[in-house]
CSV table of C-alpha atoms in Angstrom, one decimal:
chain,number,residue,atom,x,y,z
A,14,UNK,CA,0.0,0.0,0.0
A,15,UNK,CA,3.0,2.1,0.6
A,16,UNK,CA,4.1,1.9,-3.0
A,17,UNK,CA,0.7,4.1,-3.9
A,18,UNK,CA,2.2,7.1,-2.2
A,19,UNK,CA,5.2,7.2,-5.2
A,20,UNK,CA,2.8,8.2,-7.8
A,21,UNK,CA,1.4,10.7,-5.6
A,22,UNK,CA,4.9,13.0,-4.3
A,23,UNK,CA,6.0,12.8,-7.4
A,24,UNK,CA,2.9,14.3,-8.5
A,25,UNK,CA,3.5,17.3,-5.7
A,26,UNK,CA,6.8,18.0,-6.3
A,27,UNK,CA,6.1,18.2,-10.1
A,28,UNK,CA,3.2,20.9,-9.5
A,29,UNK,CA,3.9,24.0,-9.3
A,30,UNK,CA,2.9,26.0,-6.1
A,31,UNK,CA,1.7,29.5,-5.5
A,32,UNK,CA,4.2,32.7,-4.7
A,33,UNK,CA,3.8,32.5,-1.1
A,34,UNK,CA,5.2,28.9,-1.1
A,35,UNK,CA,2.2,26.9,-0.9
A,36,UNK,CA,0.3,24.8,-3.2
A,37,UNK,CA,-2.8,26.8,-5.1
A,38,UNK,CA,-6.1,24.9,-4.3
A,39,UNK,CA,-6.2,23.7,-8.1
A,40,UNK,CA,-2.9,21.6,-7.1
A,41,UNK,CA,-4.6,20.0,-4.4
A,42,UNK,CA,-7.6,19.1,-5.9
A,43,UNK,CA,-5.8,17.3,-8.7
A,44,UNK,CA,-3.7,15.3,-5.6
A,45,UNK,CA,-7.0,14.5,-4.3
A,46,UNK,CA,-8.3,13.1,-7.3
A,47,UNK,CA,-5.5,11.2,-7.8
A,48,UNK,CA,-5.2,9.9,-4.6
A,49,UNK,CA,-9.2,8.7,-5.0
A,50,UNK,CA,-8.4,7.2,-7.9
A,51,UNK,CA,-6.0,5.6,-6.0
A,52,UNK,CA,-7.0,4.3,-3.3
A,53,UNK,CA,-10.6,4.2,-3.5
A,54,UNK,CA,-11.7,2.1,-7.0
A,55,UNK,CA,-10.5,-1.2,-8.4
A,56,UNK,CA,-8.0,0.1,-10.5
A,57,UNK,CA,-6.0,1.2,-7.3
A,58,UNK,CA,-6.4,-2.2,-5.6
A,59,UNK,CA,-5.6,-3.8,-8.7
A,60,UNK,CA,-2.1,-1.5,-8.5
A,61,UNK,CA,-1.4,-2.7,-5.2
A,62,UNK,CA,-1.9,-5.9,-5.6
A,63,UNK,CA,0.8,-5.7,-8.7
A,64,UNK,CA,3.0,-3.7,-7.1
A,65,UNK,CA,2.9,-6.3,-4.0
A,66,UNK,CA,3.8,-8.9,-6.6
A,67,UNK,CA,6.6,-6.9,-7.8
A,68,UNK,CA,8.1,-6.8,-4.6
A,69,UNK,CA,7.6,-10.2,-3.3
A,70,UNK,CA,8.9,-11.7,-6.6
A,71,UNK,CA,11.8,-9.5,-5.9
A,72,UNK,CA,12.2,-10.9,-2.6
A,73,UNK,CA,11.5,-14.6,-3.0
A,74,UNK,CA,12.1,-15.6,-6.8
A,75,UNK,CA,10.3,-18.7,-7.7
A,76,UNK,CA,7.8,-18.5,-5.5
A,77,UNK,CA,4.5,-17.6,-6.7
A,78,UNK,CA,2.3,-14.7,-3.7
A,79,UNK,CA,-1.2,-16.3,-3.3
A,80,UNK,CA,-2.1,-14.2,-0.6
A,81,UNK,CA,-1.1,-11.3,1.9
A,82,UNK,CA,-2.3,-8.7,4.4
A,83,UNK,CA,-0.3,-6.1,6.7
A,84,UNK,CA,-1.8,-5.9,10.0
A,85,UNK,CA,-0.6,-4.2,13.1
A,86,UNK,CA,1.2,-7.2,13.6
A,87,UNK,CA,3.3,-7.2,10.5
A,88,UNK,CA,3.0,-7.9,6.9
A,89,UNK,CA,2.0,-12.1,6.8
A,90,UNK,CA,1.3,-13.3,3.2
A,91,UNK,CA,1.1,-16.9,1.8
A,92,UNK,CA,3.5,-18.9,-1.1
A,93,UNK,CA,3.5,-21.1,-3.1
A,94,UNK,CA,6.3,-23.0,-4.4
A,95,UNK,CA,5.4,-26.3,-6.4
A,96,UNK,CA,3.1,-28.5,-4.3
A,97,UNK,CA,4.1,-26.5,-1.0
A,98,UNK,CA,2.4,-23.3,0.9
A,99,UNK,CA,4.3,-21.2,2.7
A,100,UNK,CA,4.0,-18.6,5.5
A,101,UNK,CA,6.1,-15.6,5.2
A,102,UNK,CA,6.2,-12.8,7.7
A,103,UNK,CA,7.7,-9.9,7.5
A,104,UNK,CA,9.6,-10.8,4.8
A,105,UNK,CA,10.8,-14.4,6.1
A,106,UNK,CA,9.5,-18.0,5.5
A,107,UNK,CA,8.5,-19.1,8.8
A,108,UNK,CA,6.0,-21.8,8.0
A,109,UNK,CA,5.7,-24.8,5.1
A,110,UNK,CA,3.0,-27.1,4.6
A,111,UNK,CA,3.1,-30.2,4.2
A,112,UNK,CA,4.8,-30.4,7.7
A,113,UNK,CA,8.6,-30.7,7.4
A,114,UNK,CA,10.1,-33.9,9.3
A,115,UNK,CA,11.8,-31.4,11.3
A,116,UNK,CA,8.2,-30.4,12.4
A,117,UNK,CA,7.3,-34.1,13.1
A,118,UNK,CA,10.0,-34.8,15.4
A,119,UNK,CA,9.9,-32.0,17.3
A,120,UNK,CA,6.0,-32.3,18.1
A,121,UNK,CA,7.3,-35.7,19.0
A,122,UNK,CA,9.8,-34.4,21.9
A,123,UNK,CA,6.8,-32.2,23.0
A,124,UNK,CA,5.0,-34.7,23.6
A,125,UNK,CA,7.3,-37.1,25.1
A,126,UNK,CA,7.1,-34.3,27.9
A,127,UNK,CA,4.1,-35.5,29.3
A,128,UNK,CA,2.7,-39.1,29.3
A,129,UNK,CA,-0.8,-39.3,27.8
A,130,UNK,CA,-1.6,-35.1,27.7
A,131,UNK,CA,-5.7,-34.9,27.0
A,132,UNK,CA,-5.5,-31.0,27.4
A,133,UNK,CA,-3.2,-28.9,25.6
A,134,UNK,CA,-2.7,-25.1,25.5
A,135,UNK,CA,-1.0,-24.0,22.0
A,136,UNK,CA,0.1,-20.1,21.8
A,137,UNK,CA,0.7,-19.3,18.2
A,138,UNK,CA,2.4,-21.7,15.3
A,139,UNK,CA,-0.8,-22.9,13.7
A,140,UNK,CA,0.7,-22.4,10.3
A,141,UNK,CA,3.7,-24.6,11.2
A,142,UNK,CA,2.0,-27.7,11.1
A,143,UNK,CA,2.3,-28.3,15.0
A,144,UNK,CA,-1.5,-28.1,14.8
A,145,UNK,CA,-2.4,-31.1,12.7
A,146,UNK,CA,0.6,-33.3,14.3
A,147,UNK,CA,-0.9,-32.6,17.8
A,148,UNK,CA,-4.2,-33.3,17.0
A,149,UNK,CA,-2.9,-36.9,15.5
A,150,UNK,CA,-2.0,-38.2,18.8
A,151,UNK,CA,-4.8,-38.8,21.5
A,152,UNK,CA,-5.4,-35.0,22.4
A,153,UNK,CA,-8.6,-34.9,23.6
A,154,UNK,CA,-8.6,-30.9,24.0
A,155,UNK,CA,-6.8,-28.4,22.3
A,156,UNK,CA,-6.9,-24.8,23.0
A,157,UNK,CA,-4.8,-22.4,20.4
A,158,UNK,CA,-4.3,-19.3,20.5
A,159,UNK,CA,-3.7,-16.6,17.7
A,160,UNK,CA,-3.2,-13.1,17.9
A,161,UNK,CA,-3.6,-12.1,14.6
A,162,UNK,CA,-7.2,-12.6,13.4
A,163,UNK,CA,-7.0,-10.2,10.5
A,164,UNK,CA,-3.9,-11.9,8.9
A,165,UNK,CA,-5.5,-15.9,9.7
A,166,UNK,CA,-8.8,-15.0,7.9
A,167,UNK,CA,-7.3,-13.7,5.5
A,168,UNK,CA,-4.8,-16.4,4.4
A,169,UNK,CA,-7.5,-19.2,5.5
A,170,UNK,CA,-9.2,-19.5,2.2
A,171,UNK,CA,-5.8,-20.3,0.4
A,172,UNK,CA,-4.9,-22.5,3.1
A,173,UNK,CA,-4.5,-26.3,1.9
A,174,UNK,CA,-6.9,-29.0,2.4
A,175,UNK,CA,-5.4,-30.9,5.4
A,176,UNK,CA,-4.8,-27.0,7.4
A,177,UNK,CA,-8.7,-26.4,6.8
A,178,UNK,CA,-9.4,-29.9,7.9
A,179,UNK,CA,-7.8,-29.3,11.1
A,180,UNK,CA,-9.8,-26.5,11.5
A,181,UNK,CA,-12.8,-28.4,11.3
A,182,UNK,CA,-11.6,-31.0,14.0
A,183,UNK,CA,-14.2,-30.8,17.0
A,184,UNK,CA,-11.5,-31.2,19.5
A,185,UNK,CA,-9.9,-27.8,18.7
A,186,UNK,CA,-10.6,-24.3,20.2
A,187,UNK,CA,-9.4,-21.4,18.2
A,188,UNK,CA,-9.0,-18.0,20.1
A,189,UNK,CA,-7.8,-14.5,18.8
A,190,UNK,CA,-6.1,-11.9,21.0
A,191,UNK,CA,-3.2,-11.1,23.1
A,192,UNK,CA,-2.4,-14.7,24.8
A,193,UNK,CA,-0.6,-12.9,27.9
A,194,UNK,CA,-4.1,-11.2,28.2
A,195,UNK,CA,-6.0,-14.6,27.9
A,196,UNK,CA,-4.2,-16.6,30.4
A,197,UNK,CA,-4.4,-13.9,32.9
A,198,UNK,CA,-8.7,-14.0,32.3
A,199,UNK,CA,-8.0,-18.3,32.1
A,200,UNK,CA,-6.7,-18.8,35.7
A,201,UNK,CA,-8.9,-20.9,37.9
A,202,UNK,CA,-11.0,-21.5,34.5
A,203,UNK,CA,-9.4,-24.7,33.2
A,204,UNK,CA,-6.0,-26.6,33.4
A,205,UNK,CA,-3.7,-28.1,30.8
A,206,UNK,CA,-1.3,-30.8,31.0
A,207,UNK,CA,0.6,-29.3,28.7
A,208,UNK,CA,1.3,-25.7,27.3
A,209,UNK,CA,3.1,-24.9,24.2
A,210,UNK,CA,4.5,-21.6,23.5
A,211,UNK,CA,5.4,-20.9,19.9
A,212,UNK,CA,5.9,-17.4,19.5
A,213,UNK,CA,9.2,-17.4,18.0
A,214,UNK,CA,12.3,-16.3,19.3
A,215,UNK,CA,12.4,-13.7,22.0
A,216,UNK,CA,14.5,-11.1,19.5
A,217,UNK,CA,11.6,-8.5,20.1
A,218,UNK,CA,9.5,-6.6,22.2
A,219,UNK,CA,6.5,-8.5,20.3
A,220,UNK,CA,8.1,-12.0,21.0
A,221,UNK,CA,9.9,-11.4,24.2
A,222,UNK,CA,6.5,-11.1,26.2
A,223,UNK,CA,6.4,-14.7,26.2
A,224,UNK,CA,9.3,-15.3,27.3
A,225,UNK,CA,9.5,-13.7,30.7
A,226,UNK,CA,9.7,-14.9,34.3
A,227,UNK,CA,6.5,-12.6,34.8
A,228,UNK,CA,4.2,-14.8,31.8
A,229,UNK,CA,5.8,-18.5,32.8
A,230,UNK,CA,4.3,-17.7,36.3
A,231,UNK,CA,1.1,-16.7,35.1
A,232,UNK,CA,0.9,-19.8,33.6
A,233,UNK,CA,1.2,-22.0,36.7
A,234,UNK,CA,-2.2,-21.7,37.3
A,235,UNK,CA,-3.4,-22.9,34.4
A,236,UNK,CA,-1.2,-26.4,34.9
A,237,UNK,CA,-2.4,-29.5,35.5
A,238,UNK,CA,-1.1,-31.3,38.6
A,239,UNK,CA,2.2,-32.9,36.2
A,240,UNK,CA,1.6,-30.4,33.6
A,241,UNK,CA,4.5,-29.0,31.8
A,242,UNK,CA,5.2,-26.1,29.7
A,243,UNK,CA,7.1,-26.6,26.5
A,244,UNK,CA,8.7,-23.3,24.6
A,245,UNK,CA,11.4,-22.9,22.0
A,246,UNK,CA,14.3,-20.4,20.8
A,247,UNK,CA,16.7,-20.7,18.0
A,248,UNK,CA,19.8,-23.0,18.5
A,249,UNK,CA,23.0,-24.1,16.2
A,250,UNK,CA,24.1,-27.2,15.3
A,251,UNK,CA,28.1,-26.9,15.8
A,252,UNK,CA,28.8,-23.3,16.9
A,253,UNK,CA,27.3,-20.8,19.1
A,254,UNK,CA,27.5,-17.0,18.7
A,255,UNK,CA,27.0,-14.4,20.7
A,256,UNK,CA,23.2,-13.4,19.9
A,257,UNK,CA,22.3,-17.7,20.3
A,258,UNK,CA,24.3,-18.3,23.2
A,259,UNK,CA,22.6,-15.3,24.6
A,260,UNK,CA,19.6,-16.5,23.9
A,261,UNK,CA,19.9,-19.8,25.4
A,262,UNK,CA,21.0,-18.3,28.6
């Protein structure tokens, strides 16, 4: 949407303005119907949507943009490349359906946390597949959590078959909104054997609210008698640097 405004300085600085400095009310109004045209009929949507193409193609070449929306939590938009559908936010893949086996094994380990978990409390990473893989085991309750509704409904329609399936399962709970806001209405409501926090790495302000000593005592409450809580940062496979050591701290 940015992009729109090029058209529209160049326009400005291209007019001519009035003796005293300012712009003569004839300038204006032709800005203003520009910026209608713009912004306000299917020819400027249609722009957008090209110049959003443009950009991601720039970005990401190969991929083909299916979908996308900027909220005020960032700019998510769905790929696809071949027979896979990816998430990108913000400019980075962070998601791929089908689930990767990287996905598989570690919703393995989270569940190897707790023996037989029938109620589960998922904070974000729908789109990672986690979803679906928890769902496959003998869950009998799964509460998730988004905070973006916007972005989700948007990207939903595109989403593949087996994602919209999992949607439809009757053993899941979908929720928008802050999570730190939900669990502090949730205590005393319910318990869960076992909470998963997926908000990506705590690298800013936005993610680092789930990683705090205040939010992993909030959640106590909400814990089953051997509940657990399960989260996740970025690691390295041979060599640690200062930001992922720091991280892991």
């Amino acid at each position: 949407g940015g992009l729109l405004w090029l058209p529209l300085s160049l326009l400005l600085w291209i007019t001519p303005g009035s003796g005293s400095g300012f712009r003569s009310l004839g300038s204006l109004g032709i800005v203003g119907g520009v910026a209608g045209v713009l912004f306000l009929t299917p020819f400027g949507t249609g722009l957008n949507e090209w110049l959003d193409g443009l950009r991601f193609h720039s970005l990401h070449p190969g991929m083909q943009r299916v979908a996308g929306i900027e909220t005020r939590h960032g700019l998510m938009e769905l790929a696809a490349l071949e027979d896979e559908r990816l998430t990108v936010n913000d400019g980075a893949i962070t998601a791929s359906f089908p689930p990767s086996p990287q996905t598989l094994v570690e919703t393995a380990w989270i569940l190897s946390q707790v023996e037989h978990p029938d109620r589960m409390l998922q904070i974000g990473g729908f789109h990672q597949g986690i979803t679906r893989a928890l769902l496959d085991s003998s869950v009998q309750h799964l509460q998730l959590l988004l905070e973006d509704a916007q972005g989700f409904e948007t990207l939903e329609p595109h989403l593949p078959s087996q994602q919209r399936a999992t949607l439809a399962d009757a053993r899941l709970k979908l929720a928008f909104g802050d999570g730190r806001a939900w669990v502090r209405q949730g205590m005393g409501r319910e318990t869960f054997d076992l909470i998963l926090i997926h908000m990506g790495d705590p690298t800013s302000v936005r993610h680092n609210r789930f990683h705090t000593l205040e939010f992993f005592q909030s959640l106590v409450p909400l814990l089953s008698a051997e509940g657990v809580v399960c989260t996740r940062i970025g690691g390295a496979a041979n060599y640690l640097g200062r930001e992922v050591a720091g991280l892991g701290a």
